[in-house]
PDB file of N, CA and C in Angstrom:
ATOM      1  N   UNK A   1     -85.276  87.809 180.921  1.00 58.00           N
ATOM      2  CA  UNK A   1     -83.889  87.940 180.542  1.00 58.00           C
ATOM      3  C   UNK A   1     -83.049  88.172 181.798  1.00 58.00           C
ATOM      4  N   UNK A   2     -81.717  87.646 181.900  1.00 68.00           N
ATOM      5  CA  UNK A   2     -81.439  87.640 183.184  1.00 68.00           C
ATOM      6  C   UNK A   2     -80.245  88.742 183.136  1.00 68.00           C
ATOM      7  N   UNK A   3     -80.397  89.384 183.936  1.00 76.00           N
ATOM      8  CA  UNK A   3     -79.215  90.853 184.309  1.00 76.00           C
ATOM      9  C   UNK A   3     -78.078  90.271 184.955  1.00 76.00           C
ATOM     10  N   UNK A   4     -76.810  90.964 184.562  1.00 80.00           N
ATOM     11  CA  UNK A   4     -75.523  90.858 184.883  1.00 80.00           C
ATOM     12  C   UNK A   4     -75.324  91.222 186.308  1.00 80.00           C
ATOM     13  N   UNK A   5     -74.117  90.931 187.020  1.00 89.00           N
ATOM     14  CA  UNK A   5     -74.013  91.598 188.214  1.00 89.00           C
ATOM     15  C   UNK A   5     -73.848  93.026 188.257  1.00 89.00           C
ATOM     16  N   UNK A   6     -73.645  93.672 188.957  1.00 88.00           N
ATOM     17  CA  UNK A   6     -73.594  94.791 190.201  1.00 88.00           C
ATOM     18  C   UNK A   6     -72.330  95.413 189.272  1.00 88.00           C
ATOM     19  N   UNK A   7     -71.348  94.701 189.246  1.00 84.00           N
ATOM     20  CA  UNK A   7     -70.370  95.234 188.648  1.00 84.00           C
ATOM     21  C   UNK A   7     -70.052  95.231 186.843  1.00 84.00           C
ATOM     22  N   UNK A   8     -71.351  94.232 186.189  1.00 88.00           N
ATOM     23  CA  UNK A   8     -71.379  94.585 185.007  1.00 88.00           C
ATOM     24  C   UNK A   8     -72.177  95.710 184.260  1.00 88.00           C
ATOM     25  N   UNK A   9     -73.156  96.183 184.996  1.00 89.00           N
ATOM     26  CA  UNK A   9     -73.828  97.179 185.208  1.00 89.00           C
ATOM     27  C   UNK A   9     -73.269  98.639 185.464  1.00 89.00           C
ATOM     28  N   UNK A  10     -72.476  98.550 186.193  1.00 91.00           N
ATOM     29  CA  UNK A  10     -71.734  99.653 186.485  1.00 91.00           C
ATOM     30  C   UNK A  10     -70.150  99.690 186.102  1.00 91.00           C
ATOM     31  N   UNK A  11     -69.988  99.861 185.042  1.00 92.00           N
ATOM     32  CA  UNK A  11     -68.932  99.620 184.710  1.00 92.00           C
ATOM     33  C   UNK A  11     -67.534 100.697 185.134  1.00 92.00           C
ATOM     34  N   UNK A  12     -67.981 101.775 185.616  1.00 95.00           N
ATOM     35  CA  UNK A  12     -66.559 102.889 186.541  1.00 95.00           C
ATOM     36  C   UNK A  12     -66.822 102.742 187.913  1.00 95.00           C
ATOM     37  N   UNK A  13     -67.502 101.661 188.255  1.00 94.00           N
ATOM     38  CA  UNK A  13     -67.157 101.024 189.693  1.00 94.00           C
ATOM     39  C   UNK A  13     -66.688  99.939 189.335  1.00 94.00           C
ATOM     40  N   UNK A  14     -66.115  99.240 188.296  1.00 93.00           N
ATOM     41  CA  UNK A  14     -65.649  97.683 188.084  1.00 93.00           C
ATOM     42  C   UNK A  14     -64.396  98.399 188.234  1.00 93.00           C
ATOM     43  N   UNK A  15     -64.183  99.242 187.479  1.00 96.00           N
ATOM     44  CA  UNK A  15     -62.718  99.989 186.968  1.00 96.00           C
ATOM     45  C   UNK A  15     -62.187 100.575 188.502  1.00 96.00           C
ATOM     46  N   UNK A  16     -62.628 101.319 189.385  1.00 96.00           N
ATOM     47  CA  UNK A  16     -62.508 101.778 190.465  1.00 96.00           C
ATOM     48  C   UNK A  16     -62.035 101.050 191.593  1.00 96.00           C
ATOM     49  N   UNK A  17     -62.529  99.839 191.415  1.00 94.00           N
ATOM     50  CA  UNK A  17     -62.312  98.788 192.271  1.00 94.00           C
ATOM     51  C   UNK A  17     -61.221  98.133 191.715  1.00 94.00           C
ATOM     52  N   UNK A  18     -60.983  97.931 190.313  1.00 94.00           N
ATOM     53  CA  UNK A  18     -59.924  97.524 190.442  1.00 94.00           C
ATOM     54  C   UNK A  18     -58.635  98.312 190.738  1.00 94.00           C
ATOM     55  N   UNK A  19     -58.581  99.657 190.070  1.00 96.00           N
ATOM     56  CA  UNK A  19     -57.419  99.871 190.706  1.00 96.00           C
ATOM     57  C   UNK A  19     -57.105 100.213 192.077  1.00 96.00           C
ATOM     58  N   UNK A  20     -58.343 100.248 192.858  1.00 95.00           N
ATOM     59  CA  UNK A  20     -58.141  99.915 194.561  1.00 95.00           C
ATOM     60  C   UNK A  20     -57.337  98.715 194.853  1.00 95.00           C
ATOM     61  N   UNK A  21     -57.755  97.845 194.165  1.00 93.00           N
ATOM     62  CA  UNK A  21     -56.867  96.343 194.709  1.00 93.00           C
ATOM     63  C   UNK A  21     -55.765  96.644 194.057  1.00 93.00           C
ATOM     64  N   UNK A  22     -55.252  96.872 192.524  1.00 95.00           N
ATOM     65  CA  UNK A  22     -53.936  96.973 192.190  1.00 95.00           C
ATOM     66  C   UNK A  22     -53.376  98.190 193.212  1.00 95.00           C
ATOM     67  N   UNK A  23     -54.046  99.053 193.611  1.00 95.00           N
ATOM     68  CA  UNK A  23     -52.872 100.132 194.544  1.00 95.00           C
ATOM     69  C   UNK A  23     -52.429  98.996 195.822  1.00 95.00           C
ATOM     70  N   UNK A  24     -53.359  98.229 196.661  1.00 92.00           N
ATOM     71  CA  UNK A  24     -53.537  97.662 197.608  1.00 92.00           C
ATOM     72  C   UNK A  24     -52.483  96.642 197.308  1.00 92.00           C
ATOM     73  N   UNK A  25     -52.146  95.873 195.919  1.00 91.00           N
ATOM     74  CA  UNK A  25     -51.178  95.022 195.832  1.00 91.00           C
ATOM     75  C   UNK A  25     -49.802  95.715 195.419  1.00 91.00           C
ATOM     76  N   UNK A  26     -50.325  97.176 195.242  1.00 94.00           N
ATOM     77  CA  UNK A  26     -48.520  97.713 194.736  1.00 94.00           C
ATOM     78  C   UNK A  26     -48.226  98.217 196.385  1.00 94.00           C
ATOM     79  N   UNK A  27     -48.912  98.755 196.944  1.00 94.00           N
ATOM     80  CA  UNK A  27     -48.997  98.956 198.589  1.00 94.00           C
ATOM     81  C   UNK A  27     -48.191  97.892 199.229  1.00 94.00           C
ATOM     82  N   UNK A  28     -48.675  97.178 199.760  1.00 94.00           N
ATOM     83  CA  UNK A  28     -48.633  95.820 200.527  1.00 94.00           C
ATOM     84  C   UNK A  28     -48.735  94.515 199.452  1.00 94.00           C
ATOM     85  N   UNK A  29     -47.410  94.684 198.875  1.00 94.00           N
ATOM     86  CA  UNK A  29     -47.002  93.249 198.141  1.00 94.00           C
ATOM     87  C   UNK A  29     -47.062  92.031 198.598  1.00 94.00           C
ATOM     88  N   UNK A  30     -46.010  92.666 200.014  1.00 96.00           N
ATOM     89  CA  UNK A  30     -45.793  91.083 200.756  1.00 96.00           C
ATOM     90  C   UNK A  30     -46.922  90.004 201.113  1.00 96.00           C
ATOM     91  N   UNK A  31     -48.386  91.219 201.564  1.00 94.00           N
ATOM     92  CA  UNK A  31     -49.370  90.450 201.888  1.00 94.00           C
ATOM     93  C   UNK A  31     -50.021  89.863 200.716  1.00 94.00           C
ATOM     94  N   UNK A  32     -49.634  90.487 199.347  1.00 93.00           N
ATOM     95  CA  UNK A  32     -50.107  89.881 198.038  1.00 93.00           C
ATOM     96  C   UNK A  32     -49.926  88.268 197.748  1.00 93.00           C
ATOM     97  N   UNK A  33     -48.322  88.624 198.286  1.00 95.00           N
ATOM     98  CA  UNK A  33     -47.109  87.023 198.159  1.00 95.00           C
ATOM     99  C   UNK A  33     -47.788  86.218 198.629  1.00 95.00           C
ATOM    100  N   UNK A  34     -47.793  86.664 200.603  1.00 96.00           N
ATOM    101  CA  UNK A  34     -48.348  85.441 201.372  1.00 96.00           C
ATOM    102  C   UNK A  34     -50.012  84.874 200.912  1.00 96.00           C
ATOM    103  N   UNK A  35     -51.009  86.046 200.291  1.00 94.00           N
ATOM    104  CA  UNK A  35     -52.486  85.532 199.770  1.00 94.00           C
ATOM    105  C   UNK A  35     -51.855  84.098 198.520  1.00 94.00           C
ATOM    106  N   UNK A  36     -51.350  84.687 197.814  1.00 95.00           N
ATOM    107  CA  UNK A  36     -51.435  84.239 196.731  1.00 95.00           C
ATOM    108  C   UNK A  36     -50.525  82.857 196.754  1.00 95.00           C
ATOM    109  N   UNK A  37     -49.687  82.742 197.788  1.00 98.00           N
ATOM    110  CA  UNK A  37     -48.972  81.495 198.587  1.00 98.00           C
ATOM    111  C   UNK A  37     -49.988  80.650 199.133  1.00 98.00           C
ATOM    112  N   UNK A  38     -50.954  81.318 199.911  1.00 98.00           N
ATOM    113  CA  UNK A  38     -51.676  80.425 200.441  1.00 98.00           C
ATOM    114  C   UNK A  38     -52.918  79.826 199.830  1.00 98.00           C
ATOM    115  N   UNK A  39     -53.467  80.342 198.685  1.00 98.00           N
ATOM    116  CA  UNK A  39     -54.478  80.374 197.622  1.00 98.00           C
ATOM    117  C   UNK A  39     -54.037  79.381 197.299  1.00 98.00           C
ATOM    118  N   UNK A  40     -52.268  79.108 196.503  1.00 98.00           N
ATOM    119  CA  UNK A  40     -51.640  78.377 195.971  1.00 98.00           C
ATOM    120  C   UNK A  40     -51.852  76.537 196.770  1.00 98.00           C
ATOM    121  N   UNK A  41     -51.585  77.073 198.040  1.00 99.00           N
ATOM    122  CA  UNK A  41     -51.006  75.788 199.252  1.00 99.00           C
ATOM    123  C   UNK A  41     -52.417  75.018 198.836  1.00 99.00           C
ATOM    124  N   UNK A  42     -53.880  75.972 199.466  1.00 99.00           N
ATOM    125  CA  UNK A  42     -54.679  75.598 199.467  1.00 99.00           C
ATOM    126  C   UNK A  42     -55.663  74.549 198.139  1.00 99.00           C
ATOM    127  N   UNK A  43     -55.248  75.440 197.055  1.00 98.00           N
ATOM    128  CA  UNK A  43     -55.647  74.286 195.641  1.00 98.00           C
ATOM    129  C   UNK A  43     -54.993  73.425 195.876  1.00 98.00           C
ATOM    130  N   UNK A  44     -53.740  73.143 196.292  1.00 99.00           N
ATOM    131  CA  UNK A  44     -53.020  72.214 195.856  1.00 99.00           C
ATOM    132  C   UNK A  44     -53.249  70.496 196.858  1.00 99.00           C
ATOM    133  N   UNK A  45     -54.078  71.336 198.170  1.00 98.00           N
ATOM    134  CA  UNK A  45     -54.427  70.932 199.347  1.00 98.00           C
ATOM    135  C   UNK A  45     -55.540  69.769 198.571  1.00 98.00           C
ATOM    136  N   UNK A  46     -56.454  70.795 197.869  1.00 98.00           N
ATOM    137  CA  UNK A  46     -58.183  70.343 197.470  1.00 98.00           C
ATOM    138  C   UNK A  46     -57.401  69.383 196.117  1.00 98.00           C
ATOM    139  N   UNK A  47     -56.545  69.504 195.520  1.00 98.00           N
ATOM    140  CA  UNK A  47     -55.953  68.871 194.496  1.00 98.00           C
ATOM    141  C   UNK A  47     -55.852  67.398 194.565  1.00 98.00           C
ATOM    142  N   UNK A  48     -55.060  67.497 195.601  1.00 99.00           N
ATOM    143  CA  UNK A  48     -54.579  66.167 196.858  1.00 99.00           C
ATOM    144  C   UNK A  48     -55.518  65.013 197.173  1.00 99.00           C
ATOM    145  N   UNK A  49     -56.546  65.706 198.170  1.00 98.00           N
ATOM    146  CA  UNK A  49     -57.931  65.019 198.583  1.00 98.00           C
ATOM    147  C   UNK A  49     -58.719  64.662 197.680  1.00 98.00           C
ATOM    148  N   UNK A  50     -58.557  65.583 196.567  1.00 98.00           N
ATOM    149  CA  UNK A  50     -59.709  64.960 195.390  1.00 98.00           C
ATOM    150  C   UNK A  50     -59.085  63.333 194.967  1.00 98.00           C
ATOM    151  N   UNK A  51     -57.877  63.560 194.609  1.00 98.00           N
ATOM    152  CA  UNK A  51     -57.030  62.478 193.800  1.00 98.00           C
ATOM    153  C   UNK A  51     -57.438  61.128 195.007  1.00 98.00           C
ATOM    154  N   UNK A  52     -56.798  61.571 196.362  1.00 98.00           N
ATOM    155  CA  UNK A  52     -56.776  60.463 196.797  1.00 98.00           C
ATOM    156  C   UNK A  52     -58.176  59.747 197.145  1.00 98.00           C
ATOM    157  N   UNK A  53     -59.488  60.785 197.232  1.00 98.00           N
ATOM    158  CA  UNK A  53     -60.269  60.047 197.291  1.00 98.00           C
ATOM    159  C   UNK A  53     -60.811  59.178 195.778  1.00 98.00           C
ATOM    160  N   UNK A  54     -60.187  59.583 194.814  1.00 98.00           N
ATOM    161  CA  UNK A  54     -61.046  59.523 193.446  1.00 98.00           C
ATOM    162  C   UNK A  54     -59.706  57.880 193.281  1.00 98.00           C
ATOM    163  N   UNK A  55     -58.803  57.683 194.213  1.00 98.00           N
ATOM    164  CA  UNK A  55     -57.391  56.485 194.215  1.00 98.00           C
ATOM    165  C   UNK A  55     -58.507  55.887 194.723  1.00 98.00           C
ATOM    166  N   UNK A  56     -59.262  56.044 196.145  1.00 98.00           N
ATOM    167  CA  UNK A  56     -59.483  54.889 196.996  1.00 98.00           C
ATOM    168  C   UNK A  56     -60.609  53.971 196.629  1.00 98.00           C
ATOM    169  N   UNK A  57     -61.459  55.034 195.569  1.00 98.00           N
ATOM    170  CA  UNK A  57     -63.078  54.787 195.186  1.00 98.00           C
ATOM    171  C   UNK A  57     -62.659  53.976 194.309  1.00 98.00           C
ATOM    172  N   UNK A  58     -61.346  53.563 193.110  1.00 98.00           N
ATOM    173  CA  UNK A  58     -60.917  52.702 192.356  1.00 98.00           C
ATOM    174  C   UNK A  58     -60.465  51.651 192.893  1.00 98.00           C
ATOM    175  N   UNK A  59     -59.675  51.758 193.929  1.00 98.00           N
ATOM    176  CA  UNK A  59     -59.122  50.432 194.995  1.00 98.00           C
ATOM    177  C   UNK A  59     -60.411  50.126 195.612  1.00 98.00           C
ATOM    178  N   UNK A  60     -61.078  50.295 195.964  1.00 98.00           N
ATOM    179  CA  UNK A  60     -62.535  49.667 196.309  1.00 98.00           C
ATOM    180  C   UNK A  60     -63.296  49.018 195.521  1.00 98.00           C
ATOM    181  N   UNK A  61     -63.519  49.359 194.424  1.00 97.00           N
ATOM    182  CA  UNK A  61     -63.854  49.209 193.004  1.00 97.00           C
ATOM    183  C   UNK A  61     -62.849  47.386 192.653  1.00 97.00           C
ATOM    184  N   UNK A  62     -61.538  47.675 192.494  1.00 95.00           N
ATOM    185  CA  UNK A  62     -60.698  46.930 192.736  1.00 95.00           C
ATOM    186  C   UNK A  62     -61.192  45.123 193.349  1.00 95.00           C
ATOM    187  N   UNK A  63     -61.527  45.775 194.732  1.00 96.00           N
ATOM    188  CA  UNK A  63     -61.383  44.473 195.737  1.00 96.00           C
ATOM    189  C   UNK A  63     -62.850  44.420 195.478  1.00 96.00           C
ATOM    190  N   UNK A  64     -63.538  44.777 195.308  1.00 96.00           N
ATOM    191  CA  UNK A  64     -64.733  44.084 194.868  1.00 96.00           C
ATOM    192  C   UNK A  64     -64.927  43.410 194.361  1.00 96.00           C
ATOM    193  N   UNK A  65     -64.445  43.873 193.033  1.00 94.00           N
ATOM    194  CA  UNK A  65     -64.419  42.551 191.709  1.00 94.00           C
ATOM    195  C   UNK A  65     -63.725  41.196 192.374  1.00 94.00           C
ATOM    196  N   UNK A  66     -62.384  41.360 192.537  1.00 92.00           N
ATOM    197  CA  UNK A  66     -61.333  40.947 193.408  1.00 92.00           C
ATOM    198  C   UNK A  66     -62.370  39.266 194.409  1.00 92.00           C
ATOM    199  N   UNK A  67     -62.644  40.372 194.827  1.00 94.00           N
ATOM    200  CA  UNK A  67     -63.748  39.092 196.232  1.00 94.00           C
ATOM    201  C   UNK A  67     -65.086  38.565 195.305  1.00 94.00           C
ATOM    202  N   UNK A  68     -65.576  39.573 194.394  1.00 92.00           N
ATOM    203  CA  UNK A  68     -66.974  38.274 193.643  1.00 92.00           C
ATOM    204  C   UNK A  68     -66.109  37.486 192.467  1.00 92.00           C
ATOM    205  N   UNK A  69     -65.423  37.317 191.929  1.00 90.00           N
ATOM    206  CA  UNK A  69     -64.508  36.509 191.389  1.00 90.00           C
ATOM    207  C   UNK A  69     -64.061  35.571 192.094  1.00 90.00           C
ATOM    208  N   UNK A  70     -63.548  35.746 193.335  1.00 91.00           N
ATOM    209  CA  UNK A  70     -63.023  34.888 194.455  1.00 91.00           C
ATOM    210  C   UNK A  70     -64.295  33.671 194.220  1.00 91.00           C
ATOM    211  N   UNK A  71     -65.537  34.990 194.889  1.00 93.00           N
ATOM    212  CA  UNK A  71     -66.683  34.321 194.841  1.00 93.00           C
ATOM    213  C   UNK A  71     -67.368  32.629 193.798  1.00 93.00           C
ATOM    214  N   UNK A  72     -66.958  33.125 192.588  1.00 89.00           N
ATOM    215  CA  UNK A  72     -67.176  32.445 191.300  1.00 89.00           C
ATOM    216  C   UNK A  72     -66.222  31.788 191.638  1.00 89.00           C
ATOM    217  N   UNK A  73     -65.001  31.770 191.832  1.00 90.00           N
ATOM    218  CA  UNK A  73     -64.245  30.542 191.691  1.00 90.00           C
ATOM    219  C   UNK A  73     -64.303  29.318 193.072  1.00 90.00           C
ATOM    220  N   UNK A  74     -64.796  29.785 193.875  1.00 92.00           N
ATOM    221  CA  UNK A  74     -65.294  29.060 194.724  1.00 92.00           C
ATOM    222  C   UNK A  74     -66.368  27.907 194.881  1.00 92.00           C
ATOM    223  N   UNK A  75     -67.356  28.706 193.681  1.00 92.00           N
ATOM    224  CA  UNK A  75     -68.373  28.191 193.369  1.00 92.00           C
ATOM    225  C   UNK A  75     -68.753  27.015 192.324  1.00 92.00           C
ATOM    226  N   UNK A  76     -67.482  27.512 191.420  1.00 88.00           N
ATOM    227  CA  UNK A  76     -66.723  26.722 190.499  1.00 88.00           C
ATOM    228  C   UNK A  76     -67.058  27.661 188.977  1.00 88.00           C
ATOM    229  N   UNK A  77     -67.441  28.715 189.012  1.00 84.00           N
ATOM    230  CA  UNK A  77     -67.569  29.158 187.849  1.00 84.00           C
ATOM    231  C   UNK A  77     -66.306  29.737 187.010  1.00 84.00           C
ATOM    232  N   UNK A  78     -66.029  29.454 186.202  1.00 80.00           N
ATOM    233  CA  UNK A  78     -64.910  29.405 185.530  1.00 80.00           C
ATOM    234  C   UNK A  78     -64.604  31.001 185.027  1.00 80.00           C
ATOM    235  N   UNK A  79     -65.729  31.897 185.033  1.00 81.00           N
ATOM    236  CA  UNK A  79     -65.210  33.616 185.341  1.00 81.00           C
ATOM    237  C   UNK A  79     -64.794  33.514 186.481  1.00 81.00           C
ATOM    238  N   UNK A  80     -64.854  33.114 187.699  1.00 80.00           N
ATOM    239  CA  UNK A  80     -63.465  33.216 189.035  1.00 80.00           C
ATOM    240  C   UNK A  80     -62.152  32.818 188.384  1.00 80.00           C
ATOM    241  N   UNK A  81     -62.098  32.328 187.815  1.00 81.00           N
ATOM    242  CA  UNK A  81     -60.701  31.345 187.451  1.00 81.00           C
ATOM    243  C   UNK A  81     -59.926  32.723 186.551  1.00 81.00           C
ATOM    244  N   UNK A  82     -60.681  33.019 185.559  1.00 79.00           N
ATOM    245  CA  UNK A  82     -60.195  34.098 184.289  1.00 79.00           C
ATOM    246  C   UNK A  82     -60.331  35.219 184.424  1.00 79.00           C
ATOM    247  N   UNK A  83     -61.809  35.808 185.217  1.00 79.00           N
ATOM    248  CA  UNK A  83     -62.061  36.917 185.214  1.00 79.00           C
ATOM    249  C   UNK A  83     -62.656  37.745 184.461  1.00 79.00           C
ATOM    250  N   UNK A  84     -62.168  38.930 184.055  1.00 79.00           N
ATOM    251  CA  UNK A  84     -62.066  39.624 183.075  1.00 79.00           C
ATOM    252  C   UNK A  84     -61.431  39.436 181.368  1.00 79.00           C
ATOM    253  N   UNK A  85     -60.595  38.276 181.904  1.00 80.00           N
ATOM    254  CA  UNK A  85     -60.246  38.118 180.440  1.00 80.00           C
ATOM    255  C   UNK A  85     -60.117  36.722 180.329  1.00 80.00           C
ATOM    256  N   UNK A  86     -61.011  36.235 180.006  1.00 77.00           N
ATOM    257  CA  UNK A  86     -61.149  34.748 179.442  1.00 77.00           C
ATOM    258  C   UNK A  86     -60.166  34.301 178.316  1.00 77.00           C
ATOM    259  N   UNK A  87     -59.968  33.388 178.248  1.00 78.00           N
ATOM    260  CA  UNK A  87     -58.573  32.782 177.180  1.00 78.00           C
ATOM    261  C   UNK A  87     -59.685  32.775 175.583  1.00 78.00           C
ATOM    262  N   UNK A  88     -59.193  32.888 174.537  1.00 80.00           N
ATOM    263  CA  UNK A  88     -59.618  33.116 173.533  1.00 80.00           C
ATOM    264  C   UNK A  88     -60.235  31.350 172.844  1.00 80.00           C
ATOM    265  N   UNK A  89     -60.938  31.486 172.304  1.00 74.00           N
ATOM    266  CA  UNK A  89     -61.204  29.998 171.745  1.00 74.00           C
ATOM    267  C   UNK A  89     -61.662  29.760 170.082  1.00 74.00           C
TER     268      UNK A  89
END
């Protein structure tokens, strides 16, 4: 059976600790602002990079098809010509 952490175990050191950090954020707010500014910057950072790599892996995706289609129509196969969506018959 697997045991909780350190702090579920001890539950008036979970409590203890927290109101250390709430004194620490009623203390020194400003440094609360700037953490919680930069916590902010930073997701928004990892937010960013995810998207644009998860854009480029689709535009790659993209020109692939893109160039073996090319491929087929070169070849004369009539999926180069249509593609993905062939005319109905």
């Amino acid at each position: 059976m697997r045991r909780g952490g350190y702090l579920d175990r001890h539950p008036a050191v979970a409590v203890l600790c927290g109101l250390f950090a709430l004194g620490l954020v009623i203390e020194h707010w400003a440094v609360a602002i700037l953490a919680a500014m930069t916590f902010c910057a930073v997701k928004a950072g990892q937010h960013y990079l995810r998207h644009r790599d998860e854009q480029r892996r689709l535009d790659t995706a993209v020109a692939a098809r893109a160039d073996w289609e090319h491929q087929q129509y070169l070849a004369g196969n009539s999926i180069g010509w249509y593609g993905q969506y062939p005319p109905a018959r």
